[in-house]
Amino acid sequence: MKALVYDDVEKLVYRYMPDPVPALGQSLIRIEASGICGSDMHAYLGHDERRPAPLILGHEAAGRVVGGDLDGKRVTINPLTTCGLCAACKAGRDNLCPDRMIISMPPREGAFGELVIMANRNLVEVPDDVPLSKAALAEPLACGWHAVRLGTAALDTPLTEARCVVIGGGAIGVGAALCLSAFGATDIQVIEPNALRRKTLDGIDGFSAAAPGTVTDADLVIDGVGYAATRADATAITRPGGVIMHIGLGEATGGLDIRRMTLQEITFIGTYTYTAQDFRDTASAIFDGRLGALDWTEERPLSEGQQAFADIRAGIVAAPKIILRP
């Protein structure tokens, strides 16, 4: 198969790789859409030691099953596999399984190729009227769904009455804002520093876009970036008794105003990926239209993936998400 392979820092090569071979209980999927995630960018820049070169990146994908019991089925892929036996899995918190594994991280190759293998239990069938480019958004949107579900439970006020702020206008932030709307929030702002991207966000229903420094208070803040600067902003604008949900993994340390959080009883919750049920619920919300038109992506050929990554790096991509098509 042809695949986009991460060969070195800021170097992606479109070349032939061996076809993956499914094992018992797995399916071979011919990829039709695969999104570029922030974690793919971290690897591309050499900032993720968990994803050493050479490696096929990509874990936000949808396609059609080739062969086996599910032959011909259109599916979106939950890329996170878990053991199903540990205490976390049995408690419905399978995203915290100690044996969790995601494609695009050794030893599992990712979905920036023509083919990928995945356990059948991780596949969600896609209705015929839903484009696979939209179905591929289930993975990043599920991160927001999970965060909103946990954040809503932690709030001391109904979400319908809460002022919600999302930091970061990439796909994680946009997805979190759309999930907030689907859960019933009506006052939602997305903070995005890139004016080009803010213009795109202004065309998406369900929330408003704002420049940094223009938002002063919120009941619920979702940090979809995860840098020291965004954590500092989050702790500054969250009201006393409010909640911060932290999704982004940009930097490991810095930014939190622990004194203010302590004195004002601000709840901080780290949120990692999603449970299998969150993924299924998100896919259903995509299929029935609760997450909007999802027309804010840009599509490019997988063969032009190197340029797509370079353009994201340069900050000249207006769309919150680029979808690559083999």
Short mmCIF file of C-alpha atoms in Angstrom, two decimals:
data_model
loop_
_atom_site.label_atom_id
_atom_site.label_comp_id
_atom_site.label_asym_id
_atom_site.label_seq_id
_atom_site.Cartn_x
_atom_site.Cartn_y
_atom_site.Cartn_z
CA MET A 1 0.00 0.00 0.00
CA LYS A 2 0.98 3.66 -0.31
CA ALA A 3 1.30 5.56 2.97
CA LEU A 4 2.48 8.88 4.34
CA VAL A 5 5.40 7.93 6.57
CA TYR A 6 6.97 10.10 9.26
CA ASP A 7 10.67 9.56 8.51
CA ASP A 8 12.33 12.40 10.44
CA VAL A 9 11.60 15.74 12.09
CA GLU A 10 9.37 17.74 9.72
CA LYS A 11 9.82 15.08 7.05
CA LEU A 12 6.91 13.01 5.75
CA VAL A 13 7.39 10.74 2.72
CA TYR A 14 4.62 9.23 0.60
CA ARG A 15 5.89 5.75 -0.25
CA TYR A 16 5.10 2.06 -0.37
CA MET A 17 4.72 0.14 2.88
CA PRO A 18 3.72 -3.49 3.55
CA ASP A 19 0.00 -4.17 3.61
CA PRO A 20 -1.24 -4.82 7.16
CA VAL A 21 -2.67 -8.27 7.84
CA PRO A 22 -5.67 -8.58 10.19
CA ALA A 23 -5.67 -11.14 12.99
CA LEU A 24 -8.67 -12.99 14.43
CA GLY A 25 -11.33 -10.48 15.52
CA GLN A 26 -9.85 -7.69 13.39
CA SER A 27 -10.87 -6.13 10.08
CA LEU A 28 -8.86 -4.62 7.27
CA ILE A 29 -10.17 -1.15 6.43
CA ARG A 30 -9.51 0.73 3.22
CA ILE A 31 -9.16 4.33 4.42
CA GLU A 32 -11.17 7.03 2.66
CA ALA A 33 -10.62 9.90 5.11
CA SER A 34 -8.04 10.53 7.83
CA GLY A 35 -7.68 13.74 9.83
CA ILE A 36 -4.50 15.47 10.96
CA CYS A 37 -4.49 15.70 14.77
CA GLY A 38 -2.46 17.95 17.02
CA SER A 39 -0.65 14.85 18.29
CA ASP A 40 0.38 14.11 14.69
CA MET A 41 1.82 17.62 14.54
CA HIS A 42 3.73 17.06 17.79
CA ALA A 43 5.30 13.92 16.31
CA TYR A 44 6.07 15.70 13.02
CA LEU A 45 7.92 18.40 14.97
CA GLY A 46 9.88 15.81 16.96
CA HIS A 47 8.11 16.64 20.22
CA ASP A 48 6.58 13.23 20.97
CA GLU A 49 8.99 10.55 22.11
CA ARG A 50 6.11 8.05 22.03
CA ARG A 51 6.01 8.31 18.24
CA PRO A 52 9.55 7.70 16.96
CA ALA A 53 10.33 7.65 13.23
CA PRO A 54 9.79 5.80 11.00
CA LEU A 55 6.06 5.52 11.66
CA ILE A 56 2.72 5.88 9.90
CA LEU A 57 0.84 8.53 11.87
CA GLY A 58 -2.90 9.24 11.85
CA HIS A 59 -5.71 7.94 14.06
CA GLU A 60 -8.83 9.93 13.04
CA ALA A 61 -10.14 7.77 10.25
CA ALA A 62 -13.07 6.26 8.40
CA GLY A 63 -13.28 3.87 5.46
CA ARG A 64 -14.71 0.64 4.11
CA VAL A 65 -14.01 -2.88 5.39
CA VAL A 66 -12.23 -5.20 2.96
CA GLY A 67 -12.99 -8.90 3.42
CA GLY A 68 -14.12 -10.80 6.49
CA ASP A 69 -17.50 -10.80 8.21
CA LEU A 70 -17.93 -7.03 7.81
CA ASP A 71 -16.88 -6.88 4.16
CA GLY A 72 -18.14 -3.73 2.45
CA LYS A 73 -19.32 -1.98 5.62
CA ARG A 74 -18.65 1.76 5.84
CA VAL A 75 -17.12 2.39 9.28
CA THR A 76 -15.56 5.01 11.49
CA ILE A 77 -12.68 3.82 13.65
CA ASN A 78 -12.28 4.13 17.41
CA PRO A 79 -8.45 3.95 17.42
CA LEU A 80 -8.12 3.26 21.15
CA THR A 81 -7.97 -0.42 22.08
CA THR A 82 -8.26 -1.60 25.69
CA CYS A 83 -8.13 -4.92 27.57
CA GLY A 84 -11.78 -5.05 28.64
CA LEU A 85 -10.83 -6.90 31.84
CA CYS A 86 -9.23 -4.40 34.22
CA ALA A 87 -11.02 -2.37 36.91
CA ALA A 88 -11.13 0.73 34.70
CA CYS A 89 -12.65 -1.16 31.77
CA LYS A 90 -15.23 -2.85 33.98
CA ALA A 91 -16.17 0.52 35.49
CA GLY A 92 -16.85 1.99 32.06
CA ARG A 93 -13.71 4.12 32.19
CA ASP A 94 -11.88 2.07 29.59
CA ASN A 95 -9.95 5.14 28.39
CA LEU A 96 -7.91 4.74 31.61
CA CYS A 97 -7.04 1.09 30.94
CA PRO A 98 -3.35 0.53 31.81
CA ASP A 99 -3.01 -1.59 28.65
CA ARG A 100 -4.66 0.93 26.33
CA MET A 101 -3.09 1.26 22.90
CA ILE A 102 -3.76 3.62 20.03
CA ILE A 103 -2.92 3.27 16.37
CA SER A 104 -0.16 5.66 15.19
CA MET A 105 1.96 4.70 18.18
CA PRO A 106 4.35 1.71 18.14
CA PRO A 107 3.75 -1.14 17.65
CA ARG A 108 0.57 -0.07 15.83
CA GLU A 109 0.89 1.79 12.52
CA GLY A 110 -1.59 4.58 11.92
CA ALA A 111 -4.20 5.54 9.34
CA PHE A 112 -2.22 7.81 6.98
CA GLY A 113 -2.20 4.98 4.50
CA GLU A 114 -4.47 3.15 2.14
CA LEU A 115 -5.13 0.37 4.67
CA VAL A 116 -5.26 -0.10 8.44
CA ILE A 117 -6.34 -2.91 10.75
CA MET A 118 -8.61 -2.52 13.77
CA ALA A 119 -10.52 -4.76 16.19
CA ASN A 120 -14.11 -5.28 15.06
CA ARG A 121 -15.43 -4.03 18.41
CA ASN A 122 -13.79 -0.66 17.67
CA LEU A 123 -15.72 -0.12 14.44
CA VAL A 124 -18.95 1.88 14.23
CA GLU A 125 -21.01 1.44 11.08
CA VAL A 126 -21.70 4.66 9.18
CA PRO A 127 -25.09 5.28 7.51
CA ASP A 128 -25.04 5.55 3.72
CA ASP A 129 -26.10 9.21 3.79
CA VAL A 130 -23.16 10.33 5.99
CA PRO A 131 -19.92 11.20 4.15
CA LEU A 132 -16.92 9.34 5.50
CA SER A 133 -15.04 12.65 5.73
CA LYS A 134 -17.55 13.65 8.43
CA ALA A 135 -17.55 10.23 10.07
CA ALA A 136 -13.75 10.54 10.48
CA LEU A 137 -14.41 13.46 12.86
CA ALA A 138 -15.86 11.08 15.46
CA GLU A 139 -12.46 10.66 17.12
CA PRO A 140 -11.57 14.33 17.75
CA LEU A 141 -15.19 15.22 18.54
CA ALA A 142 -15.38 12.37 21.06
CA CYS A 143 -12.58 14.07 23.03
CA GLY A 144 -14.84 17.10 23.41
CA TRP A 145 -17.88 14.95 24.17
CA HIS A 146 -16.02 13.22 27.00
CA ALA A 147 -14.81 16.54 28.43
CA VAL A 148 -18.25 18.13 28.28
CA ARG A 149 -19.85 15.10 29.92
CA LEU A 150 -17.39 15.22 32.83
CA GLY A 151 -17.49 19.01 33.07
CA THR A 152 -21.28 19.11 33.18
CA ALA A 153 -21.28 16.66 36.09
CA ALA A 154 -18.79 18.81 38.02
CA LEU A 155 -20.59 22.14 37.53
CA ASP A 156 -22.63 23.62 40.38
CA THR A 157 -25.00 25.28 37.91
CA PRO A 158 -27.05 23.82 35.03
CA LEU A 159 -25.14 23.79 31.76
CA THR A 160 -28.07 25.58 30.14
CA GLU A 161 -27.37 28.56 32.41
CA ALA A 162 -23.57 28.40 32.35
CA ARG A 163 -21.18 30.70 30.54
CA CYS A 164 -18.80 28.41 28.67
CA VAL A 165 -15.44 29.27 27.16
CA VAL A 166 -13.28 27.04 24.98
CA ILE A 167 -9.62 27.96 24.49
CA GLY A 168 -8.36 27.02 21.03
CA GLY A 169 -10.15 27.04 17.68
CA GLY A 170 -8.67 23.85 16.28
CA ALA A 171 -10.75 20.72 15.81
CA ILE A 172 -10.58 19.79 19.50
CA GLY A 173 -11.82 23.22 20.56
CA VAL A 174 -14.47 23.46 17.86
CA GLY A 175 -15.62 19.94 18.67
CA ALA A 176 -15.86 20.77 22.38
CA ALA A 177 -17.92 23.87 21.57
CA LEU A 178 -20.28 21.87 19.35
CA CYS A 179 -20.62 19.23 22.06
CA LEU A 180 -21.42 21.93 24.62
CA SER A 181 -24.20 23.09 22.34
CA ALA A 182 -25.46 19.53 21.86
CA PHE A 183 -25.55 19.11 25.66
CA GLY A 184 -27.70 22.23 26.01
CA ALA A 185 -25.28 25.13 26.56
CA THR A 186 -26.30 28.39 24.89
CA ASP A 187 -23.57 30.84 25.94
CA ILE A 188 -20.39 29.53 24.30
CA GLN A 189 -17.29 31.40 23.17
CA VAL A 190 -14.20 29.98 21.48
CA ILE A 191 -10.95 31.90 22.00
CA GLU A 192 -8.68 31.73 18.94
CA PRO A 193 -5.59 33.95 18.37
CA ASN A 194 -5.33 33.34 14.60
CA ALA A 195 -7.50 35.94 12.84
CA LEU A 196 -7.67 33.82 9.69
CA ARG A 197 -9.12 30.91 11.63
CA ARG A 198 -11.44 33.18 13.66
CA LYS A 199 -13.04 34.21 10.38
CA THR A 200 -13.77 30.55 9.66
CA LEU A 201 -15.15 30.03 13.16
CA ASP A 202 -17.55 32.93 12.70
CA GLY A 203 -19.33 30.87 10.06
CA ILE A 204 -20.02 27.90 12.37
CA ASP A 205 -23.35 27.84 14.18
CA GLY A 206 -23.60 27.19 17.91
CA PHE A 207 -20.92 29.48 19.33
CA SER A 208 -19.09 32.77 18.82
CA ALA A 209 -15.37 33.32 18.25
CA ALA A 210 -13.28 35.73 20.32
CA ALA A 211 -9.71 37.00 20.37
CA PRO A 212 -7.50 36.34 23.43
CA GLY A 213 -7.91 38.92 26.16
CA THR A 214 -11.53 39.72 25.34
CA VAL A 215 -13.16 37.16 27.66
CA THR A 216 -13.04 37.85 31.39
CA ASP A 217 -15.17 35.25 33.18
CA ALA A 218 -16.71 31.82 32.73
CA ASP A 219 -18.39 29.04 34.67
CA LEU A 220 -16.83 26.29 32.57
CA VAL A 221 -13.55 26.58 30.66
CA ILE A 222 -12.26 23.90 28.30
CA ASP A 223 -8.59 24.20 27.38
CA GLY A 224 -8.18 22.49 24.04
CA VAL A 225 -4.56 23.63 23.63
CA GLY A 226 -2.72 22.78 26.83
CA TYR A 227 0.13 25.29 26.86
CA ALA A 228 1.31 27.14 29.97
CA ALA A 229 -0.16 30.35 28.55
CA THR A 230 -3.58 28.81 27.93
CA ARG A 231 -3.64 27.25 31.39
CA ALA A 232 -2.82 30.67 32.83
CA ASP A 233 -5.72 32.16 30.87
CA ALA A 234 -8.04 29.39 32.03
CA THR A 235 -7.29 29.94 35.72
CA ALA A 236 -7.62 33.71 35.29
CA ILE A 237 -11.07 33.70 33.69
CA THR A 238 -12.76 30.86 35.59
CA ARG A 239 -15.14 32.23 38.22
CA PRO A 240 -14.98 31.16 41.89
CA GLY A 241 -16.43 27.67 42.13
CA GLY A 242 -16.06 27.14 38.38
CA VAL A 243 -14.60 24.23 36.44
CA ILE A 244 -11.62 23.86 34.10
CA MET A 245 -11.50 20.88 31.75
CA HIS A 246 -8.01 20.29 30.36
CA ILE A 247 -7.83 18.39 27.05
CA GLY A 248 -4.79 19.87 25.33
CA LEU A 249 -1.33 18.31 25.60
CA GLY A 250 0.79 21.13 24.20
CA GLU A 251 3.14 21.47 27.19
CA ALA A 252 3.55 19.30 30.25
CA THR A 253 4.08 21.96 32.91
CA GLY A 254 3.43 25.57 33.90
CA GLY A 255 0.60 28.06 33.82
CA LEU A 256 -1.75 27.05 36.61
CA ASP A 257 -2.42 29.67 39.30
CA ILE A 258 -2.65 27.18 42.14
CA ARG A 259 -3.17 29.88 44.80
CA ARG A 260 -6.21 31.32 43.00
CA MET A 261 -7.58 27.86 42.29
CA THR A 262 -7.29 26.95 45.97
CA LEU A 263 -8.71 30.18 47.39
CA GLN A 264 -11.58 30.25 44.86
CA GLU A 265 -12.31 26.49 44.88
CA ILE A 266 -11.83 26.12 41.14
CA THR A 267 -12.08 22.52 39.99
CA PHE A 268 -9.43 21.33 37.51
CA ILE A 269 -10.04 18.06 35.68
CA GLY A 270 -7.63 16.47 33.26
CA THR A 271 -9.49 14.63 30.52
CA TYR A 272 -7.94 11.92 28.35
CA THR A 273 -9.55 10.83 25.08
CA TYR A 274 -12.98 9.19 25.57
CA THR A 275 -14.62 5.94 26.56
CA ALA A 276 -15.91 3.49 23.97
CA GLN A 277 -19.44 4.64 24.86
CA ASP A 278 -18.44 8.29 24.38
CA PHE A 279 -17.15 7.39 20.92
CA ARG A 280 -20.39 5.62 19.99
CA ASP A 281 -22.49 8.48 21.37
CA THR A 282 -20.44 11.02 19.42
CA ALA A 283 -20.79 9.02 16.22
CA SER A 284 -24.56 8.92 16.72
CA ALA A 285 -24.62 12.69 17.26
CA ILE A 286 -22.73 13.15 13.99
CA PHE A 287 -25.11 10.86 12.14
CA ASP A 288 -28.29 12.58 13.37
CA GLY A 289 -26.99 16.12 12.92
CA ARG A 290 -26.75 17.20 16.57
CA LEU A 291 -23.16 18.40 16.01
CA GLY A 292 -24.06 20.58 13.06
CA ALA A 293 -23.13 20.55 9.40
CA LEU A 294 -19.45 19.70 10.07
CA ASP A 295 -18.54 21.60 6.92
CA TRP A 296 -15.52 23.38 8.41
CA THR A 297 -12.84 20.92 7.25
CA GLU A 298 -10.45 21.13 4.30
CA GLU A 299 -9.69 18.04 2.23
CA ARG A 300 -6.37 17.27 0.53
CA PRO A 301 -4.83 14.18 -1.11
CA LEU A 302 -2.76 12.01 1.20
CA SER A 303 0.07 12.31 -1.34
CA GLU A 304 0.24 16.03 -0.47
CA GLY A 305 0.41 15.37 3.27
CA GLN A 306 3.88 16.84 3.72
CA GLN A 307 2.66 20.20 2.41
CA ALA A 308 -0.46 20.03 4.57
CA PHE A 309 1.65 19.58 7.71
CA ALA A 310 3.96 22.41 6.63
CA ASP A 311 1.00 24.73 6.06
CA ILE A 312 -0.42 23.97 9.50
CA ARG A 313 3.02 24.61 10.96
CA ALA A 314 3.13 27.98 9.18
CA GLY A 315 -0.28 29.00 10.53
CA ILE A 316 -1.79 29.55 7.10
CA VAL A 317 -4.61 27.00 7.33
CA ALA A 318 -7.99 28.60 8.01
CA ALA A 319 -9.87 25.34 8.56
CA PRO A 320 -9.81 23.78 12.05
CA LYS A 321 -9.13 20.38 10.48
CA ILE A 322 -7.44 19.01 7.36
CA ILE A 323 -8.74 15.66 6.15
CA LEU A 324 -6.33 13.61 4.03
CA ARG A 325 -7.72 11.25 1.38
CA PRO A 326 -5.65 8.34 0.04
#
